[in-house]
Structure formats: structure tokens, C-alpha cells
Amino acid sequence: MTSTLISRRHFLVAGSTVTGSLVLGLPFAGTARAGLTDGTFGERQIGYFVEITPTGKVIIGSKEPEIGQGLRTALPMMVARQMPRGIVNTADGYTWKYGGQGVGGSTGLTSNWQQMREVGATARLQLVRAAAARLGVDPGACRTRPGYVVCDADGAGIPYADLIEDAAQLELPDAPPPLKASRDYRIIGTHRDTIDARDLVTGGARYGLDTHVEGMRYAVVARSPILNGRVSSFDAAAARKVNGVLDVFSIEGPRPGEPYLILASGVAVVATSTWAAMKGRDALEIEWEAGPNADDSSEKFWEENAAMLESEGQVVLDEGDFDAAIARAARVVTRRYEVPFVSHQPMEPQNCFAHVQEDRCHIIAPTQMPAGAS
């Protein structure tokens, strides 16, 4: 996977689908206009930021995963349905179909703020241009209201659904259209109920662990109780006797210091059910090679942190004369704060569904970083 970025012209592709919808924001499969080849298993198009159907229904989408921060509500408010992870093949190599996908550090809104607003503004502009051309007036004489373009020459307004065919034929502007000033916001900054709140609190939300297809197999992995520990040897005889266990094998993880291509080394048990796989794992006899972290402890962790605080550390900004200012200070106050090192608390156990076929692999996984799944 390369770090190639899709240009704005490639990112904002407009056209119509086989159903007659206006789609703005994503290239169609194999479209020559975008110069991209799309491995989407023969679908005409699978992703978009704005779609207007022939009935006038407007679908707006969010490319980022929802992990409880409200992005499925907030991003569409900026104009952005949640999209699958997408990769496209360009002349410069593989790159992201919808731009980088992943959230962390509470940046889901800020990192998409400009992009999503530009997509919405471009969709609005194309509809206005289509209406203006139909009526033979300047686009400046037209404005939008929910579901309609209203021009001075036709005060009744033209429904979006009547404009999608014309709008789909228009070339996109080379530069982003002007964005609304904050004083003109109609949706951003207003109260909106979280669209999936009821499903989340009533058990209606679908999680990764809810995935089930006929004939699927289940696997669990025995991991080292020590960070960076490795499998020295294991005996799977008892595990293989558990009813439902199909196979047992070791997983070779990265060496300490190497990139984590998988979480860690271990022993996998594959079975016909989760229960059988877990019982098989319990029956394993494993000898672990402890590795470099065998002596780790909370006490050692805090001691190492305290020692690092006594060093100069890494200077990321050097402005003014700090040493002189401290020396002149009438009083110097030092405070040290400690926060425990804790893991994320996921909404469900870590899991992944993978259906490997001859020419494709369908993966369903609860992750906040789809772009890291490659």
C-alpha cells in the first residue's frame, strides 16, 4: 500500500448510476474519467458522499468508523451512510478510495471538516448550475432550499430529482466552491439526536461478533501471558480430542522490536463453534519463551518514567530562554502527575470474520482503523 493521494478531481467524481441517481464524490468501477481501476467485484459503484435518487431522496455518507463518538450523526451534518473500507488501483499504485479511513485522538470531525463541507458545497453548486442552465439565467440568481433549487425566474423551485440528469453531465469546477460562513449554517451547530442511539441502548446495534454465515468456522488464539512472549513448544493432543475441534497450529508473531503485522505469536484452535474452540484452547499445554519483557511490572514502569523525567527529554519547541527565565523566577513550583497505563475498553471482544474466496476476501471487523487492515 502506497501513500499516494487521490487528487481532488479524482476524489470528486460526478455521474449517474444505472438507477438514474446523481452520485458525487467517488469514482465508479473502472471509470476512465477518474483514471482508476476499482476492485469492487463487478459492482457499478459502491461508495459516495452524496447521492440524489430519482425520487428526490438524498443520501449522504460518512467514511469514518463509528465507535461511540457520534460521527455517523455529525459527519452527515457537514454533508458526508458509512462506507466500507475502500482501495483503488491507480497508475501510481494502490491508494485509499475514500481518503484515509480511521479515527483516533478524537480527530474524526476536525480531520474531515474541510473535505466534507466542500463535497456538500459542490453538490449544491452542480444542482444550482443545472437549474440555471435550464432556465437560461445566471447561477447567481439561484439558491437552494431543502429539496429544491429556487431561481428568480421560477419562484416555485425545481425539485432536486428533476435536476439530477442534467447535473450529472456537468463538469466539476476546478476549485472548491465558496463555503458558507458560520452565521449561515442551517444544520451545523444545531441539536440532532444521535441516529443510532436507540439501537445502541436496546441491543439492536449489529456488532462484528454478530456475524454468522452457514458453515463458518471459529478460531481462538492462546497468547503469551507476557508481552512479546513466544511459543517455545506446545502439545495439542488433548485439545484435538475436544468435540468440535478441527485443527490446532502455531502462529509466528513478530520478533521484539519488529512491526506488529499480527498482534502476537500464539497457538490457534479452529473448531465448529466458539465454545469448542475455547475448550480446545483450555486443553493446550504450552511452554512459553518469556522474552525481553519477562521482568516488566507496574513498579518498574513507574521507576522508568520517573528516571526519564529527570532527563532533558525530546525538545519539540525551543523558543525564548527557558533556563534564564527559571533562574530569574522568584518561586519555582514543580508538580508531577501520574496516570495509570490502561488498555482501551472495546464494546465487544476482539474479533474478525473473513471469507476467503478465489478472487476476493470479505472481511468484517469492528475496528476504528479500517485503513490499517491491509
PDB file of N, CA and C in Angstrom, residues 6 11-13 22-28 38 40 43 45-51 58-67 71-73 75-76 78-88 96-103 112 115-116 119-120 195 362-371 373:
ATOM      1  N   ILE A   6      -5.235  10.707  -3.726  1.00  0.00           N
ATOM      2  CA  ILE A   6      -6.096  10.968  -4.869  1.00  0.00           C
ATOM      3  C   ILE A   6      -6.321  12.467  -4.980  1.00  0.00           C
ATOM      4  N   PHE A  11     -11.076  12.613  -6.648  1.00  0.00           N
ATOM      5  CA  PHE A  11     -11.886  12.346  -5.466  1.00  0.00           C
ATOM      6  C   PHE A  11     -13.331  12.762  -5.695  1.00  0.00           C
ATOM      7  N   LEU A  12     -13.522  13.917  -6.307  1.00  0.00           N
ATOM      8  CA  LEU A  12     -14.865  14.412  -6.570  1.00  0.00           C
ATOM      9  C   LEU A  12     -15.260  14.061  -8.008  1.00  0.00           C
ATOM     10  N   VAL A  13     -15.806  12.890  -8.167  1.00  0.00           N
ATOM     11  CA  VAL A  13     -16.284  12.437  -9.465  1.00  0.00           C
ATOM     12  C   VAL A  13     -17.799  12.478  -9.459  1.00  0.00           C
ATOM     13  N   LEU A  22     -27.986  10.692  -9.103  1.00  0.00           N
ATOM     14  CA  LEU A  22     -26.800  11.545  -9.201  1.00  0.00           C
ATOM     15  C   LEU A  22     -25.874  11.188  -8.051  1.00  0.00           C
ATOM     16  N   VAL A  23     -24.635  10.850  -8.372  1.00  0.00           N
ATOM     17  CA  VAL A  23     -23.672  10.481  -7.352  1.00  0.00           C
ATOM     18  C   VAL A  23     -22.488  11.430  -7.440  1.00  0.00           C
ATOM     19  N   LEU A  24     -22.079  11.928  -6.298  1.00  0.00           N
ATOM     20  CA  LEU A  24     -20.943  12.836  -6.253  1.00  0.00           C
ATOM     21  C   LEU A  24     -19.977  12.379  -5.170  1.00  0.00           C
ATOM     22  N   GLY A  25     -18.730  12.235  -5.536  1.00  0.00           N
ATOM     23  CA  GLY A  25     -17.724  12.014  -4.516  1.00  0.00           C
ATOM     24  C   GLY A  25     -16.845  10.811  -4.701  1.00  0.00           C
ATOM     25  N   LEU A  26     -17.273   9.782  -5.428  1.00  0.00           N
ATOM     26  CA  LEU A  26     -16.458   8.589  -5.574  1.00  0.00           C
ATOM     27  C   LEU A  26     -16.460   8.106  -7.005  1.00  0.00           C
ATOM     28  N   PRO A  27     -15.329   7.573  -7.477  1.00  0.00           N
ATOM     29  CA  PRO A  27     -15.289   7.035  -8.828  1.00  0.00           C
ATOM     30  C   PRO A  27     -16.107   5.768  -8.971  1.00  0.00           C
ATOM     31  N   PHE A  28     -16.678   5.580 -10.151  1.00  0.00           N
ATOM     32  CA  PHE A  28     -17.366   4.330 -10.456  1.00  0.00           C
ATOM     33  C   PHE A  28     -16.333   3.265 -10.775  1.00  0.00           C
ATOM     34  N   ASP A  38     -10.998  -0.207 -10.224  1.00  0.00           N
ATOM     35  CA  ASP A  38     -11.596  -0.414  -8.910  1.00  0.00           C
ATOM     36  C   ASP A  38     -11.876  -1.894  -8.688  1.00  0.00           C
ATOM     37  N   THR A  40     -13.955  -3.758  -7.043  1.00  0.00           N
ATOM     38  CA  THR A  40     -15.166  -3.865  -6.242  1.00  0.00           C
ATOM     39  C   THR A  40     -16.067  -5.003  -6.692  1.00  0.00           C
ATOM     40  N   GLU A  43     -19.383  -4.472  -9.017  1.00  0.00           N
ATOM     41  CA  GLU A  43     -20.472  -3.550  -8.695  1.00  0.00           C
ATOM     42  C   GLU A  43     -20.275  -2.258  -9.484  1.00  0.00           C
ATOM     43  N   GLN A  45     -21.050   0.813  -8.655  1.00  0.00           N
ATOM     44  CA  GLN A  45     -20.404   1.743  -7.732  1.00  0.00           C
ATOM     45  C   GLN A  45     -20.833   1.376  -6.330  1.00  0.00           C
ATOM     46  N   ILE A  46     -19.927   1.513  -5.387  1.00  0.00           N
ATOM     47  CA  ILE A  46     -20.281   1.109  -4.036  1.00  0.00           C
ATOM     48  C   ILE A  46     -20.179   2.245  -3.024  1.00  0.00           C
ATOM     49  N   GLY A  47     -19.578   3.329  -3.406  1.00  0.00           N
ATOM     50  CA  GLY A  47     -19.384   4.352  -2.384  1.00  0.00           C
ATOM     51  C   GLY A  47     -19.665   5.741  -2.918  1.00  0.00           C
ATOM     52  N   TYR A  48     -19.975   6.649  -2.047  1.00  0.00           N
ATOM     53  CA  TYR A  48     -20.274   8.007  -2.454  1.00  0.00           C
ATOM     54  C   TYR A  48     -20.363   8.886  -1.204  1.00  0.00           C
ATOM     55  N   PHE A  49     -20.318  10.162  -1.405  1.00  0.00           N
ATOM     56  CA  PHE A  49     -20.586  11.080  -0.307  1.00  0.00           C
ATOM     57  C   PHE A  49     -21.982  11.682  -0.438  1.00  0.00           C
ATOM     58  N   VAL A  50     -22.415  11.925  -1.648  1.00  0.00           N
ATOM     59  CA  VAL A  50     -23.762  12.455  -1.869  1.00  0.00           C
ATOM     60  C   VAL A  50     -24.406  11.684  -3.009  1.00  0.00           C
ATOM     61  N   GLU A  51     -25.618  11.179  -2.783  1.00  0.00           N
ATOM     62  CA  GLU A  51     -26.402  10.555  -3.845  1.00  0.00           C
ATOM     63  C   GLU A  51     -27.811  11.124  -3.781  1.00  0.00           C
ATOM     64  N   VAL A  58     -32.188  12.138  -0.703  1.00  0.00           N
ATOM     65  CA  VAL A  58     -30.767  12.483  -0.638  1.00  0.00           C
ATOM     66  C   VAL A  58     -30.079  11.580   0.375  1.00  0.00           C
ATOM     67  N   ILE A  59     -29.048  10.880  -0.066  1.00  0.00           N
ATOM     68  CA  ILE A  59     -28.261  10.023   0.815  1.00  0.00           C
ATOM     69  C   ILE A  59     -26.897  10.665   0.978  1.00  0.00           C
ATOM     70  N   ILE A  60     -26.506  10.899   2.218  1.00  0.00           N
ATOM     71  CA  ILE A  60     -25.190  11.478   2.474  1.00  0.00           C
ATOM     72  C   ILE A  60     -24.402  10.513   3.347  1.00  0.00           C
ATOM     73  N   GLY A  61     -23.106  10.467   3.157  1.00  0.00           N
ATOM     74  CA  GLY A  61     -22.334   9.398   3.765  1.00  0.00           C
ATOM     75  C   GLY A  61     -21.150   9.855   4.586  1.00  0.00           C
ATOM     76  N   SER A  62     -20.708   8.955   5.455  1.00  0.00           N
ATOM     77  CA  SER A  62     -19.521   9.177   6.273  1.00  0.00           C
ATOM     78  C   SER A  62     -18.560   8.018   6.050  1.00  0.00           C
ATOM     79  N   LYS A  63     -17.306   8.309   5.775  1.00  0.00           N
ATOM     80  CA  LYS A  63     -16.329   7.263   5.513  1.00  0.00           C
ATOM     81  C   LYS A  63     -15.676   6.738   6.775  1.00  0.00           C
ATOM     82  N   GLU A  64     -15.864   7.399   7.912  1.00  0.00           N
ATOM     83  CA  GLU A  64     -15.156   7.024   9.124  1.00  0.00           C
ATOM     84  C   GLU A  64     -15.950   6.029   9.973  1.00  0.00           C
ATOM     85  N   PRO A  65     -15.251   5.156  10.701  1.00  0.00           N
ATOM     86  CA  PRO A  65     -15.944   4.190  11.564  1.00  0.00           C
ATOM     87  C   PRO A  65     -16.584   4.870  12.768  1.00  0.00           C
ATOM     88  N   GLU A  66     -17.715   4.337  13.189  1.00  0.00           N
ATOM     89  CA  GLU A  66     -18.420   4.844  14.363  1.00  0.00           C
ATOM     90  C   GLU A  66     -18.043   4.003  15.570  1.00  0.00           C
ATOM     91  N   ILE A  67     -17.390   4.599  16.554  1.00  0.00           N
ATOM     92  CA  ILE A  67     -17.003   3.860  17.757  1.00  0.00           C
ATOM     93  C   ILE A  67     -17.534   4.560  19.008  1.00  0.00           C
ATOM     94  N   LEU A  71     -19.943  10.089  15.039  1.00  0.00           N
ATOM     95  CA  LEU A  71     -19.591  10.530  13.693  1.00  0.00           C
ATOM     96  C   LEU A  71     -20.667  10.220  12.665  1.00  0.00           C
ATOM     97  N   ARG A  72     -21.423   9.125  12.879  1.00  0.00           N
ATOM     98  CA  ARG A  72     -22.478   8.810  11.911  1.00  0.00           C
ATOM     99  C   ARG A  72     -23.573   9.877  11.923  1.00  0.00           C
ATOM    100  N   THR A  73     -23.619  10.646  12.983  1.00  0.00           N
ATOM    101  CA  THR A  73     -24.561  11.762  13.058  1.00  0.00           C
ATOM    102  C   THR A  73     -23.897  13.060  12.627  1.00  0.00           C
ATOM    103  N   LEU A  75     -20.851  13.789  10.944  1.00  0.00           N
ATOM    104  CA  LEU A  75     -20.292  13.973   9.613  1.00  0.00           C
ATOM    105  C   LEU A  75     -21.362  14.216   8.553  1.00  0.00           C
ATOM    106  N   PRO A  76     -22.489  13.470   8.561  1.00  0.00           N
ATOM    107  CA  PRO A  76     -23.538  13.813   7.596  1.00  0.00           C
ATOM    108  C   PRO A  76     -24.086  15.220   7.803  1.00  0.00           C
ATOM    109  N   MET A  78     -22.323  17.704   8.215  1.00  0.00           N
ATOM    110  CA  MET A  78     -21.424  18.528   7.408  1.00  0.00           C
ATOM    111  C   MET A  78     -21.569  18.193   5.930  1.00  0.00           C
ATOM    112  N   VAL A  79     -22.331  17.169   5.644  1.00  0.00           N
ATOM    113  CA  VAL A  79     -22.581  16.515   4.362  1.00  0.00           C
ATOM    114  C   VAL A  79     -21.480  15.521   4.105  1.00  0.00           C
ATOM    115  N   ALA A  80     -21.738  14.491   4.535  1.00  0.00           N
ATOM    116  CA  ALA A  80     -20.809  13.445   4.221  1.00  0.00           C
ATOM    117  C   ALA A  80     -21.606  12.176   4.042  1.00  0.00           C
ATOM    118  N   ARG A  81     -24.060   7.732   4.456  1.00  0.00           N
ATOM    119  CA  ARG A  81     -24.099   6.429   5.029  1.00  0.00           C
ATOM    120  C   ARG A  81     -22.661   5.990   5.271  1.00  0.00           C
ATOM    121  N   GLN A  82     -22.240   5.369   6.176  1.00  0.00           N
ATOM    122  CA  GLN A  82     -20.931   4.825   6.487  1.00  0.00           C
ATOM    123  C   GLN A  82     -20.441   3.969   5.343  1.00  0.00           C
ATOM    124  N   MET A  83     -19.233   4.195   4.873  1.00  0.00           N
ATOM    125  CA  MET A  83     -18.722   3.479   3.718  1.00  0.00           C
ATOM    126  C   MET A  83     -17.814   2.337   4.135  1.00  0.00           C
ATOM    127  N   PRO A  84     -17.736   1.305   3.313  1.00  0.00           N
ATOM    128  CA  PRO A  84     -16.793   0.231   3.604  1.00  0.00           C
ATOM    129  C   PRO A  84     -15.369   0.693   3.350  1.00  0.00           C
ATOM    130  N   ARG A  85     -14.423  -0.083   3.823  1.00  0.00           N
ATOM    131  CA  ARG A  85     -13.035   0.239   3.548  1.00  0.00           C
ATOM    132  C   ARG A  85     -12.824   0.130   2.049  1.00  0.00           C
ATOM    133  N   GLY A  86     -12.175   1.103   1.448  1.00  0.00           N
ATOM    134  CA  GLY A  86     -12.042   1.101   0.007  1.00  0.00           C
ATOM    135  C   GLY A  86     -10.616   1.319  -0.459  1.00  0.00           C
ATOM    136  N   ILE A  87     -10.200   0.530  -1.435  1.00  0.00           N
ATOM    137  CA  ILE A  87      -8.889   0.669  -2.049  1.00  0.00           C
ATOM    138  C   ILE A  87      -9.086   0.747  -3.556  1.00  0.00           C
ATOM    139  N   VAL A  88      -8.295   1.579  -4.214  1.00  0.00           N
ATOM    140  CA  VAL A  88      -8.330   1.643  -5.669  1.00  0.00           C
ATOM    141  C   VAL A  88      -6.905   1.522  -6.191  1.00  0.00           C
ATOM    142  N   TRP A  96      -6.094   4.865  -1.124  1.00  0.00           N
ATOM    143  CA  TRP A  96      -7.404   4.819  -0.475  1.00  0.00           C
ATOM    144  C   TRP A  96      -8.479   5.377  -1.383  1.00  0.00           C
ATOM    145  N   LYS A  97      -9.604   4.679  -1.427  1.00  0.00           N
ATOM    146  CA  LYS A  97     -10.711   5.061  -2.304  1.00  0.00           C
ATOM    147  C   LYS A  97     -11.465   6.262  -1.765  1.00  0.00           C
ATOM    148  N   TYR A  98     -11.637   6.321  -0.450  1.00  0.00           N
ATOM    149  CA  TYR A  98     -12.424   7.401   0.133  1.00  0.00           C
ATOM    150  C   TYR A  98     -11.557   8.374   0.919  1.00  0.00           C
ATOM    151  N   GLY A  99     -10.254   8.354   0.698  1.00  0.00           N
ATOM    152  CA  GLY A  99      -9.358   9.063   1.580  1.00  0.00           C
ATOM    153  C   GLY A  99      -9.066   8.163   2.781  1.00  0.00           C
ATOM    154  N   GLY A 100      -8.112   8.553   3.618  1.00  0.00           N
ATOM    155  CA  GLY A 100      -7.750   7.745   4.771  1.00  0.00           C
ATOM    156  C   GLY A 100      -8.950   7.449   5.651  1.00  0.00           C
ATOM    157  N   GLN A 101      -9.081   6.197   6.086  1.00  0.00           N
ATOM    158  CA  GLN A 101     -10.202   5.790   6.929  1.00  0.00           C
ATOM    159  C   GLN A 101      -9.687   5.324   8.278  1.00  0.00           C
ATOM    160  N   GLY A 102     -10.090   6.010   9.308  1.00  0.00           N
ATOM    161  CA  GLY A 102      -9.674   5.646  10.653  1.00  0.00           C
ATOM    162  C   GLY A 102      -9.841   6.829  11.581  1.00  0.00           C
ATOM    163  N   VAL A 103     -10.149   6.543  12.844  1.00  0.00           N
ATOM    164  CA  VAL A 103     -10.314   7.610  13.821  1.00  0.00           C
ATOM    165  C   VAL A 103      -9.483   7.300  15.050  1.00  0.00           C
ATOM    166  N   ASN A 112     -12.033  15.867   8.942  1.00  0.00           N
ATOM    167  CA  ASN A 112     -12.939  15.818   7.797  1.00  0.00           C
ATOM    168  C   ASN A 112     -13.724  17.113   7.590  1.00  0.00           C
ATOM    169  N   GLN A 115     -13.072  18.841   4.044  1.00  0.00           N
ATOM    170  CA  GLN A 115     -13.404  17.960   2.929  1.00  0.00           C
ATOM    171  C   GLN A 115     -14.905  17.742   2.784  1.00  0.00           C
ATOM    172  N   MET A 116     -15.573  17.436   3.884  1.00  0.00           N
ATOM    173  CA  MET A 116     -16.997  17.143   3.802  1.00  0.00           C
ATOM    174  C   MET A 116     -17.818  18.383   3.430  1.00  0.00           C
ATOM    175  N   VAL A 119     -17.496  18.858  -0.298  1.00  0.00           N
ATOM    176  CA  VAL A 119     -18.325  17.919  -1.051  1.00  0.00           C
ATOM    177  C   VAL A 119     -19.771  18.400  -1.082  1.00  0.00           C
ATOM    178  N   GLY A 120     -20.276  18.816   0.076  1.00  0.00           N
ATOM    179  CA  GLY A 120     -21.647  19.317   0.126  1.00  0.00           C
ATOM    180  C   GLY A 120     -21.841  20.562  -0.710  1.00  0.00           C
ATOM    181  N   ILE A 195     -28.267   9.242  15.624  1.00  0.00           N
ATOM    182  CA  ILE A 195     -29.157   8.442  14.780  1.00  0.00           C
ATOM    183  C   ILE A 195     -29.219   6.977  15.197  1.00  0.00           C
ATOM    184  N   HIS A 362     -13.840 -11.354   1.824  1.00  0.00           N
ATOM    185  CA  HIS A 362     -14.799 -10.491   2.504  1.00  0.00           C
ATOM    186  C   HIS A 362     -14.463 -10.471   3.987  1.00  0.00           C
ATOM    187  N   ILE A 363     -14.172  -9.287   4.509  1.00  0.00           N
ATOM    188  CA  ILE A 363     -13.764  -9.152   5.907  1.00  0.00           C
ATOM    189  C   ILE A 363     -14.734  -8.241   6.648  1.00  0.00           C
ATOM    190  N   ILE A 364     -15.177  -8.688   7.811  1.00  0.00           N
ATOM    191  CA  ILE A 364     -15.996  -7.866   8.701  1.00  0.00           C
ATOM    192  C   ILE A 364     -15.267  -7.812  10.035  1.00  0.00           C
ATOM    193  N   ALA A 365     -14.935  -6.623  10.479  1.00  0.00           N
ATOM    194  CA  ALA A 365     -14.200  -6.492  11.735  1.00  0.00           C
ATOM    195  C   ALA A 365     -14.584  -5.196  12.428  1.00  0.00           C
ATOM    196  N   PRO A 366     -14.783  -5.229  13.740  1.00  0.00           N
ATOM    197  CA  PRO A 366     -15.031  -3.995  14.481  1.00  0.00           C
ATOM    198  C   PRO A 366     -13.706  -3.289  14.745  1.00  0.00           C
ATOM    199  N   THR A 367     -13.435  -2.248  14.003  1.00  0.00           N
ATOM    200  CA  THR A 367     -12.145  -1.572  14.132  1.00  0.00           C
ATOM    201  C   THR A 367     -12.316  -0.074  13.943  1.00  0.00           C
ATOM    202  N   GLN A 368     -11.538   0.686  14.657  1.00  0.00           N
ATOM    203  CA  GLN A 368     -11.561   2.125  14.458  1.00  0.00           C
ATOM    204  C   GLN A 368     -10.564   2.552  13.398  1.00  0.00           C
ATOM    205  N   MET A 369      -9.824   1.606  12.843  1.00  0.00           N
ATOM    206  CA  MET A 369      -8.790   1.946  11.866  1.00  0.00           C
ATOM    207  C   MET A 369      -8.875   1.031  10.639  1.00  0.00           C
ATOM    208  N   PRO A 370      -9.932   1.157   9.829  1.00  0.00           N
ATOM    209  CA  PRO A 370     -10.040   0.312   8.643  1.00  0.00           C
ATOM    210  C   PRO A 370      -8.822   0.419   7.729  1.00  0.00           C
ATOM    211  N   ALA A 371      -8.240   1.608   7.653  1.00  0.00           N
ATOM    212  CA  ALA A 371      -7.094   1.794   6.759  1.00  0.00           C
ATOM    213  C   ALA A 371      -5.874   1.006   7.210  1.00  0.00           C
ATOM    214  N   ALA A 373      -6.032  -2.127   8.106  1.00  0.00           N
ATOM    215  CA  ALA A 373      -6.350  -3.549   7.969  1.00  0.00           C
ATOM    216  C   ALA A 373      -5.581  -4.217   6.845  1.00  0.00           C
TER     217      ALA A 373
END
